[in-house]
């Protein structure tokens, strides 16, 4: 079983020492919990893929304290600078070409020539990165194909017997993963909607390239550029029914807004007030809670597509898509 650490200075130092020794440490970020390993250590990065059961062709996000730590790793540019100034630390991952002589393990790029970089805002993540001194590769701390963890208990339930340490910083405030923006395209391309909204990005840098919609049959349109496109990415075990306007007595209901449908076996409301930030923060924990054998399916009420709703709908569409046989991509 993984050992649980709190967030005192001594415990953060212990977690940083474990990372530097090549071990796996799960830690909180403002989006979801990450499964960390030092990103310059091939064996440690390989251990992430093994612990998650993650396909080697799916690259990992590398976490840094700030833009100064990011610049030497990639071919940084003016747009990256503007975005980092505006959104870092925060829920935005920038995909850029690897720098010549980039010290990061090739495994984080999954055979490609780019790296996804993010400076997380969570104080515990920041403290851990500062104490580790090295960049930290960290996918969401869940077994491949399952829902991302937003509490230390979620991490323990999925990966507790495969990792060394879990730093428990309480529930993640944003609750959906970071936005992944590919800056190797012009205009930049949104690879994954997330905690920073399309509206916020477009207000800062102008229009983004048209999104590659998740494909209905679970086939990625381009597995290297858009690894998150495989549709069984965020799948609970029970089938999901989206945009429900009625609900059956043997179904669970994931409601949204002040007027939940009536008649479900169990109902959880993402946000009675119809607040998308509250809904994002509740999404993964409520999906887990409703994903129980006594429910035939989970019906989900309509969620608006603007703001954080785009990321929420993206995760729900993936979770509702036909399973691509077992593990999915992530
Ligand atoms: O909020 C988050 O992003 C969390 C926290 C821990 O930072 N991390 C996370 O990592 O969600 P993961 O591995 O579960 O999802 C990262 C996504 C994947 O879809 C991956 O394919 C994509 O980002 N990605 C990472 N590096 C990439 C790259 N170089 N090029 C294209 N996509 C990349
Ligand atoms: Mg993930």
JSON list of N, CA and C in Angstrom, two decimals, residues 138-193:
[
{"chain": "A", "resi": 138, "resn": "UNK", "atom": "N", "xyz": [4.02, 13.95, -14.93]},
{"chain": "A", "resi": 138, "resn": "UNK", "atom": "CA", "xyz": [2.89, 13.47, -14.14]},
{"chain": "A", "resi": 138, "resn": "UNK", "atom": "C", "xyz": [1.61, 13.42, -14.97]},
{"chain": "A", "resi": 139, "resn": "UNK", "atom": "N", "xyz": [1.18, 12.20, -15.32]},
{"chain": "A", "resi": 139, "resn": "UNK", "atom": "CA", "xyz": [-0.17, 12.04, -15.85]},
{"chain": "A", "resi": 139, "resn": "UNK", "atom": "C", "xyz": [-1.15, 12.04, -14.69]},
{"chain": "A", "resi": 140, "resn": "UNK", "atom": "N", "xyz": [-2.43, 12.04, -14.97]},
{"chain": "A", "resi": 140, "resn": "UNK", "atom": "CA", "xyz": [-3.41, 11.88, -13.90]},
{"chain": "A", "resi": 140, "resn": "UNK", "atom": "C", "xyz": [-3.16, 10.54, -13.21]},
{"chain": "A", "resi": 141, "resn": "UNK", "atom": "N", "xyz": [-3.34, 10.51, -11.87]},
{"chain": "A", "resi": 141, "resn": "UNK", "atom": "CA", "xyz": [-2.94, 9.36, -11.06]},
{"chain": "A", "resi": 141, "resn": "UNK", "atom": "C", "xyz": [-4.03, 8.30, -10.98]},
{"chain": "A", "resi": 142, "resn": "UNK", "atom": "N", "xyz": [-4.44, 7.79, -12.17]},
{"chain": "A", "resi": 142, "resn": "UNK", "atom": "CA", "xyz": [-5.46, 6.75, -12.24]},
{"chain": "A", "resi": 142, "resn": "UNK", "atom": "C", "xyz": [-4.96, 5.65, -13.18]},
{"chain": "A", "resi": 143, "resn": "UNK", "atom": "N", "xyz": [-5.46, 4.40, -13.00]},
{"chain": "A", "resi": 143, "resn": "UNK", "atom": "CA", "xyz": [-5.14, 3.38, -13.99]},
{"chain": "A", "resi": 143, "resn": "UNK", "atom": "C", "xyz": [-5.65, 3.81, -15.37]},
{"chain": "A", "resi": 144, "resn": "UNK", "atom": "N", "xyz": [-4.93, 3.46, -16.43]},
{"chain": "A", "resi": 144, "resn": "UNK", "atom": "CA", "xyz": [-5.31, 3.85, -17.78]},
{"chain": "A", "resi": 144, "resn": "UNK", "atom": "C", "xyz": [-6.78, 3.53, -18.05]},
{"chain": "A", "resi": 145, "resn": "UNK", "atom": "N", "xyz": [-7.47, 4.50, -18.65]},
{"chain": "A", "resi": 145, "resn": "UNK", "atom": "CA", "xyz": [-8.86, 4.26, -19.05]},
{"chain": "A", "resi": 145, "resn": "UNK", "atom": "C", "xyz": [-9.88, 4.57, -17.98]},
{"chain": "A", "resi": 146, "resn": "UNK", "atom": "N", "xyz": [-9.44, 4.87, -16.76]},
{"chain": "A", "resi": 146, "resn": "UNK", "atom": "CA", "xyz": [-10.41, 5.19, -15.71]},
{"chain": "A", "resi": 146, "resn": "UNK", "atom": "C", "xyz": [-10.50, 6.69, -15.47]},
{"chain": "A", "resi": 147, "resn": "UNK", "atom": "N", "xyz": [-11.47, 7.03, -14.62]},
{"chain": "A", "resi": 147, "resn": "UNK", "atom": "CA", "xyz": [-11.73, 8.44, -14.35]},
{"chain": "A", "resi": 147, "resn": "UNK", "atom": "C", "xyz": [-10.60, 9.05, -13.51]},
{"chain": "A", "resi": 148, "resn": "UNK", "atom": "N", "xyz": [-10.20, 10.28, -13.80]},
{"chain": "A", "resi": 148, "resn": "UNK", "atom": "CA", "xyz": [-9.12, 10.94, -13.07]},
{"chain": "A", "resi": 148, "resn": "UNK", "atom": "C", "xyz": [-9.47, 11.14, -11.60]},
{"chain": "A", "resi": 149, "resn": "UNK", "atom": "N", "xyz": [-8.46, 11.09, -10.71]},
{"chain": "A", "resi": 149, "resn": "UNK", "atom": "CA", "xyz": [-8.69, 11.23, -9.27]},
{"chain": "A", "resi": 149, "resn": "UNK", "atom": "C", "xyz": [-8.68, 12.69, -8.82]},
{"chain": "A", "resi": 150, "resn": "UNK", "atom": "N", "xyz": [-9.64, 13.05, -8.01]},
{"chain": "A", "resi": 150, "resn": "UNK", "atom": "CA", "xyz": [-9.65, 14.41, -7.45]},
{"chain": "A", "resi": 150, "resn": "UNK", "atom": "C", "xyz": [-9.49, 14.40, -5.92]},
{"chain": "A", "resi": 151, "resn": "UNK", "atom": "N", "xyz": [-9.25, 13.20, -5.34]},
{"chain": "A", "resi": 151, "resn": "UNK", "atom": "CA", "xyz": [-8.90, 13.11, -3.92]},
{"chain": "A", "resi": 151, "resn": "UNK", "atom": "C", "xyz": [-7.82, 12.04, -3.75]},
{"chain": "A", "resi": 152, "resn": "UNK", "atom": "N", "xyz": [-7.14, 12.07, -2.59]},
{"chain": "A", "resi": 152, "resn": "UNK", "atom": "CA", "xyz": [-6.12, 11.07, -2.30]},
{"chain": "A", "resi": 152, "resn": "UNK", "atom": "C", "xyz": [-6.76, 9.68, -2.20]},
{"chain": "A", "resi": 153, "resn": "UNK", "atom": "N", "xyz": [-8.00, 9.60, -1.71]},
{"chain": "A", "resi": 153, "resn": "UNK", "atom": "CA", "xyz": [-8.69, 8.30, -1.64]},
{"chain": "A", "resi": 153, "resn": "UNK", "atom": "C", "xyz": [-8.89, 7.71, -3.03]},
{"chain": "A", "resi": 154, "resn": "UNK", "atom": "N", "xyz": [-9.25, 8.56, -4.01]},
{"chain": "A", "resi": 154, "resn": "UNK", "atom": "CA", "xyz": [-9.39, 8.07, -5.39]},
{"chain": "A", "resi": 154, "resn": "UNK", "atom": "C", "xyz": [-8.07, 7.47, -5.88]},
{"chain": "A", "resi": 155, "resn": "UNK", "atom": "N", "xyz": [-6.96, 8.16, -5.57]},
{"chain": "A", "resi": 155, "resn": "UNK", "atom": "CA", "xyz": [-5.65, 7.67, -6.02]},
{"chain": "A", "resi": 155, "resn": "UNK", "atom": "C", "xyz": [-5.38, 6.31, -5.39]},
{"chain": "A", "resi": 156, "resn": "UNK", "atom": "N", "xyz": [-5.63, 6.23, -4.09]},
{"chain": "A", "resi": 156, "resn": "UNK", "atom": "CA", "xyz": [-5.36, 4.98, -3.38]},
{"chain": "A", "resi": 156, "resn": "UNK", "atom": "C", "xyz": [-6.21, 3.84, -3.92]},
{"chain": "A", "resi": 157, "resn": "UNK", "atom": "N", "xyz": [-7.47, 4.12, -4.22]},
{"chain": "A", "resi": 157, "resn": "UNK", "atom": "CA", "xyz": [-8.36, 3.07, -4.73]},
{"chain": "A", "resi": 157, "resn": "UNK", "atom": "C", "xyz": [-7.85, 2.52, -6.06]},
{"chain": "A", "resi": 158, "resn": "UNK", "atom": "N", "xyz": [-7.29, 3.39, -6.90]},
{"chain": "A", "resi": 158, "resn": "UNK", "atom": "CA", "xyz": [-6.86, 2.92, -8.22]},
{"chain": "A", "resi": 158, "resn": "UNK", "atom": "C", "xyz": [-5.44, 2.41, -8.29]},
{"chain": "A", "resi": 159, "resn": "UNK", "atom": "N", "xyz": [-4.54, 3.06, -7.56]},
{"chain": "A", "resi": 159, "resn": "UNK", "atom": "CA", "xyz": [-3.11, 2.78, -7.75]},
{"chain": "A", "resi": 159, "resn": "UNK", "atom": "C", "xyz": [-2.37, 2.49, -6.45]},
{"chain": "A", "resi": 160, "resn": "UNK", "atom": "N", "xyz": [-3.11, 2.40, -5.33]},
{"chain": "A", "resi": 160, "resn": "UNK", "atom": "CA", "xyz": [-2.49, 2.30, -4.00]},
{"chain": "A", "resi": 160, "resn": "UNK", "atom": "C", "xyz": [-1.44, 1.22, -3.87]},
{"chain": "A", "resi": 161, "resn": "UNK", "atom": "N", "xyz": [-1.64, 0.08, -4.58]},
{"chain": "A", "resi": 161, "resn": "UNK", "atom": "CA", "xyz": [-0.66, -1.00, -4.42]},
{"chain": "A", "resi": 161, "resn": "UNK", "atom": "C", "xyz": [0.47, -0.92, -5.44]},
{"chain": "A", "resi": 162, "resn": "UNK", "atom": "N", "xyz": [0.49, 0.14, -6.26]},
{"chain": "A", "resi": 162, "resn": "UNK", "atom": "CA", "xyz": [1.53, 0.21, -7.30]},
{"chain": "A", "resi": 162, "resn": "UNK", "atom": "C", "xyz": [2.45, 1.41, -7.17]},
{"chain": "A", "resi": 163, "resn": "UNK", "atom": "N", "xyz": [2.21, 2.25, -6.15]},
{"chain": "A", "resi": 163, "resn": "UNK", "atom": "CA", "xyz": [3.06, 3.44, -6.02]},
{"chain": "A", "resi": 163, "resn": "UNK", "atom": "C", "xyz": [3.55, 3.58, -4.57]},
{"chain": "A", "resi": 164, "resn": "UNK", "atom": "N", "xyz": [4.56, 4.43, -4.37]},
{"chain": "A", "resi": 164, "resn": "UNK", "atom": "CA", "xyz": [5.21, 4.52, -3.07]},
{"chain": "A", "resi": 164, "resn": "UNK", "atom": "C", "xyz": [4.49, 5.47, -2.11]},
{"chain": "A", "resi": 165, "resn": "UNK", "atom": "N", "xyz": [4.22, 6.67, -2.59]},
{"chain": "A", "resi": 165, "resn": "UNK", "atom": "CA", "xyz": [3.73, 7.73, -1.70]},
{"chain": "A", "resi": 165, "resn": "UNK", "atom": "C", "xyz": [2.57, 8.48, -2.34]},
{"chain": "A", "resi": 166, "resn": "UNK", "atom": "N", "xyz": [1.62, 8.89, -1.51]},
{"chain": "A", "resi": 166, "resn": "UNK", "atom": "CA", "xyz": [0.56, 9.81, -1.93]},
{"chain": "A", "resi": 166, "resn": "UNK", "atom": "C", "xyz": [0.60, 11.03, -1.02]},
{"chain": "A", "resi": 167, "resn": "UNK", "atom": "N", "xyz": [0.82, 12.20, -1.58]},
{"chain": "A", "resi": 167, "resn": "UNK", "atom": "CA", "xyz": [0.73, 13.43, -0.79]},
{"chain": "A", "resi": 167, "resn": "UNK", "atom": "C", "xyz": [-0.73, 13.85, -0.80]},
{"chain": "A", "resi": 168, "resn": "UNK", "atom": "N", "xyz": [-1.34, 13.91, 0.39]},
{"chain": "A", "resi": 168, "resn": "UNK", "atom": "CA", "xyz": [-2.76, 14.21, 0.50]},
{"chain": "A", "resi": 168, "resn": "UNK", "atom": "C", "xyz": [-2.96, 15.71, 0.74]},
{"chain": "A", "resi": 169, "resn": "UNK", "atom": "N", "xyz": [-3.41, 16.41, -0.30]},
{"chain": "A", "resi": 169, "resn": "UNK", "atom": "CA", "xyz": [-3.65, 17.84, -0.16]},
{"chain": "A", "resi": 169, "resn": "UNK", "atom": "C", "xyz": [-5.13, 18.17, -0.23]},
{"chain": "A", "resi": 170, "resn": "UNK", "atom": "N", "xyz": [-5.98, 17.19, 0.06]},
{"chain": "A", "resi": 170, "resn": "UNK", "atom": "CA", "xyz": [-7.42, 17.43, 0.00]},
{"chain": "A", "resi": 170, "resn": "UNK", "atom": "C", "xyz": [-7.93, 17.41, -1.43]},
{"chain": "A", "resi": 171, "resn": "UNK", "atom": "N", "xyz": [-9.22, 17.72, -1.62]},
{"chain": "A", "resi": 171, "resn": "UNK", "atom": "CA", "xyz": [-9.82, 17.66, -2.96]},
{"chain": "A", "resi": 171, "resn": "UNK", "atom": "C", "xyz": [-9.25, 18.74, -3.90]},
{"chain": "A", "resi": 172, "resn": "UNK", "atom": "N", "xyz": [-9.18, 18.41, -5.19]},
{"chain": "A", "resi": 172, "resn": "UNK", "atom": "CA", "xyz": [-8.63, 19.35, -6.18]},
{"chain": "A", "resi": 172, "resn": "UNK", "atom": "C", "xyz": [-9.67, 20.42, -6.50]},
{"chain": "A", "resi": 173, "resn": "UNK", "atom": "N", "xyz": [-9.31, 21.69, -6.45]},
{"chain": "A", "resi": 173, "resn": "UNK", "atom": "CA", "xyz": [-10.32, 22.75, -6.60]},
{"chain": "A", "resi": 173, "resn": "UNK", "atom": "C", "xyz": [-10.96, 22.85, -7.99]},
{"chain": "A", "resi": 174, "resn": "UNK", "atom": "N", "xyz": [-10.23, 22.61, -9.06]},
{"chain": "A", "resi": 174, "resn": "UNK", "atom": "CA", "xyz": [-10.85, 22.74, -10.39]},
{"chain": "A", "resi": 174, "resn": "UNK", "atom": "C", "xyz": [-11.58, 21.46, -10.79]},
{"chain": "A", "resi": 175, "resn": "UNK", "atom": "N", "xyz": [-10.92, 20.33, -10.66]},
{"chain": "A", "resi": 175, "resn": "UNK", "atom": "CA", "xyz": [-11.62, 19.05, -10.82]},
{"chain": "A", "resi": 175, "resn": "UNK", "atom": "C", "xyz": [-11.63, 18.45, -12.21]},
{"chain": "A", "resi": 176, "resn": "UNK", "atom": "N", "xyz": [-11.32, 19.21, -13.25]},
{"chain": "A", "resi": 176, "resn": "UNK", "atom": "CA", "xyz": [-11.07, 18.61, -14.57]},
{"chain": "A", "resi": 176, "resn": "UNK", "atom": "C", "xyz": [-9.63, 18.93, -14.96]},
{"chain": "A", "resi": 177, "resn": "UNK", "atom": "N", "xyz": [-9.08, 18.11, -15.87]},
{"chain": "A", "resi": 177, "resn": "UNK", "atom": "CA", "xyz": [-7.66, 18.22, -16.21]},
{"chain": "A", "resi": 177, "resn": "UNK", "atom": "C", "xyz": [-7.37, 19.54, -16.93]},
{"chain": "A", "resi": 178, "resn": "UNK", "atom": "N", "xyz": [-6.07, 19.79, -17.11]},
{"chain": "A", "resi": 178, "resn": "UNK", "atom": "CA", "xyz": [-5.64, 21.03, -17.77]},
{"chain": "A", "resi": 178, "resn": "UNK", "atom": "C", "xyz": [-6.05, 21.03, -19.24]},
{"chain": "A", "resi": 179, "resn": "UNK", "atom": "N", "xyz": [-6.15, 22.22, -19.77]},
{"chain": "A", "resi": 179, "resn": "UNK", "atom": "CA", "xyz": [-6.33, 22.43, -21.20]},
{"chain": "A", "resi": 179, "resn": "UNK", "atom": "C", "xyz": [-5.00, 22.14, -21.90]},
{"chain": "A", "resi": 180, "resn": "UNK", "atom": "N", "xyz": [-5.03, 21.33, -22.96]},
{"chain": "A", "resi": 180, "resn": "UNK", "atom": "CA", "xyz": [-3.79, 21.04, -23.70]},
{"chain": "A", "resi": 180, "resn": "UNK", "atom": "C", "xyz": [-3.82, 21.78, -25.03]},
{"chain": "A", "resi": 181, "resn": "UNK", "atom": "N", "xyz": [-2.85, 22.69, -25.20]},
{"chain": "A", "resi": 181, "resn": "UNK", "atom": "CA", "xyz": [-2.82, 23.56, -26.37]},
{"chain": "A", "resi": 181, "resn": "UNK", "atom": "C", "xyz": [-1.53, 23.29, -27.16]},
{"chain": "A", "resi": 182, "resn": "UNK", "atom": "N", "xyz": [-1.69, 22.91, -28.42]},
{"chain": "A", "resi": 182, "resn": "UNK", "atom": "CA", "xyz": [-0.53, 22.57, -29.26]},
{"chain": "A", "resi": 182, "resn": "UNK", "atom": "C", "xyz": [-0.04, 23.82, -29.98]},
{"chain": "A", "resi": 183, "resn": "UNK", "atom": "N", "xyz": [1.12, 24.31, -29.57]},
{"chain": "A", "resi": 183, "resn": "UNK", "atom": "CA", "xyz": [1.68, 25.53, -30.17]},
{"chain": "A", "resi": 183, "resn": "UNK", "atom": "C", "xyz": [2.54, 25.22, -31.38]},
{"chain": "A", "resi": 184, "resn": "UNK", "atom": "N", "xyz": [2.63, 23.95, -31.80]},
{"chain": "A", "resi": 184, "resn": "UNK", "atom": "CA", "xyz": [3.37, 23.64, -33.03]},
{"chain": "A", "resi": 184, "resn": "UNK", "atom": "C", "xyz": [2.49, 23.85, -34.25]},
{"chain": "A", "resi": 185, "resn": "UNK", "atom": "N", "xyz": [1.20, 24.13, -34.03]},
{"chain": "A", "resi": 185, "resn": "UNK", "atom": "CA", "xyz": [0.29, 24.52, -35.11]},
{"chain": "A", "resi": 185, "resn": "UNK", "atom": "C", "xyz": [0.13, 26.03, -35.12]},
{"chain": "A", "resi": 186, "resn": "UNK", "atom": "N", "xyz": [-0.17, 26.61, -36.26]},
{"chain": "A", "resi": 186, "resn": "UNK", "atom": "CA", "xyz": [-0.51, 28.01, -36.32]},
{"chain": "A", "resi": 186, "resn": "UNK", "atom": "C", "xyz": [-1.81, 28.17, -37.13]},
{"chain": "A", "resi": 187, "resn": "UNK", "atom": "N", "xyz": [-2.88, 28.68, -36.55]},
{"chain": "A", "resi": 187, "resn": "UNK", "atom": "CA", "xyz": [-3.02, 29.04, -35.13]},
{"chain": "A", "resi": 187, "resn": "UNK", "atom": "C", "xyz": [-2.96, 27.81, -34.23]},
{"chain": "A", "resi": 188, "resn": "UNK", "atom": "N", "xyz": [-2.69, 28.02, -32.94]},
{"chain": "A", "resi": 188, "resn": "UNK", "atom": "CA", "xyz": [-2.59, 26.90, -32.01]},
{"chain": "A", "resi": 188, "resn": "UNK", "atom": "C", "xyz": [-3.85, 26.04, -32.01]},
{"chain": "A", "resi": 189, "resn": "UNK", "atom": "N", "xyz": [-3.66, 24.76, -31.70]},
{"chain": "A", "resi": 189, "resn": "UNK", "atom": "CA", "xyz": [-4.78, 23.83, -31.74]},
{"chain": "A", "resi": 189, "resn": "UNK", "atom": "C", "xyz": [-5.08, 23.31, -30.33]},
{"chain": "A", "resi": 190, "resn": "UNK", "atom": "N", "xyz": [-6.36, 23.34, -30.00]},
{"chain": "A", "resi": 190, "resn": "UNK", "atom": "CA", "xyz": [-6.81, 22.83, -28.70]},
{"chain": "A", "resi": 190, "resn": "UNK", "atom": "C", "xyz": [-6.87, 21.31, -28.79]},
{"chain": "A", "resi": 191, "resn": "UNK", "atom": "N", "xyz": [-5.96, 20.61, -28.10]},
{"chain": "A", "resi": 191, "resn": "UNK", "atom": "CA", "xyz": [-5.97, 19.14, -28.14]},
{"chain": "A", "resi": 191, "resn": "UNK", "atom": "C", "xyz": [-6.93, 18.58, -27.10]},
{"chain": "A", "resi": 192, "resn": "UNK", "atom": "N", "xyz": [-7.10, 19.31, -25.99]},
{"chain": "A", "resi": 192, "resn": "UNK", "atom": "CA", "xyz": [-8.02, 18.85, -24.94]},
{"chain": "A", "resi": 192, "resn": "UNK", "atom": "C", "xyz": [-8.57, 20.05, -24.23]},
{"chain": "A", "resi": 193, "resn": "UNK", "atom": "N", "xyz": [-9.90, 20.25, -24.24]},
{"chain": "A", "resi": 193, "resn": "UNK", "atom": "CA", "xyz": [-10.47, 21.34, -23.43]},
{"chain": "A", "resi": 193, "resn": "UNK", "atom": "C", "xyz": [-10.27, 21.01, -21.95]}
]
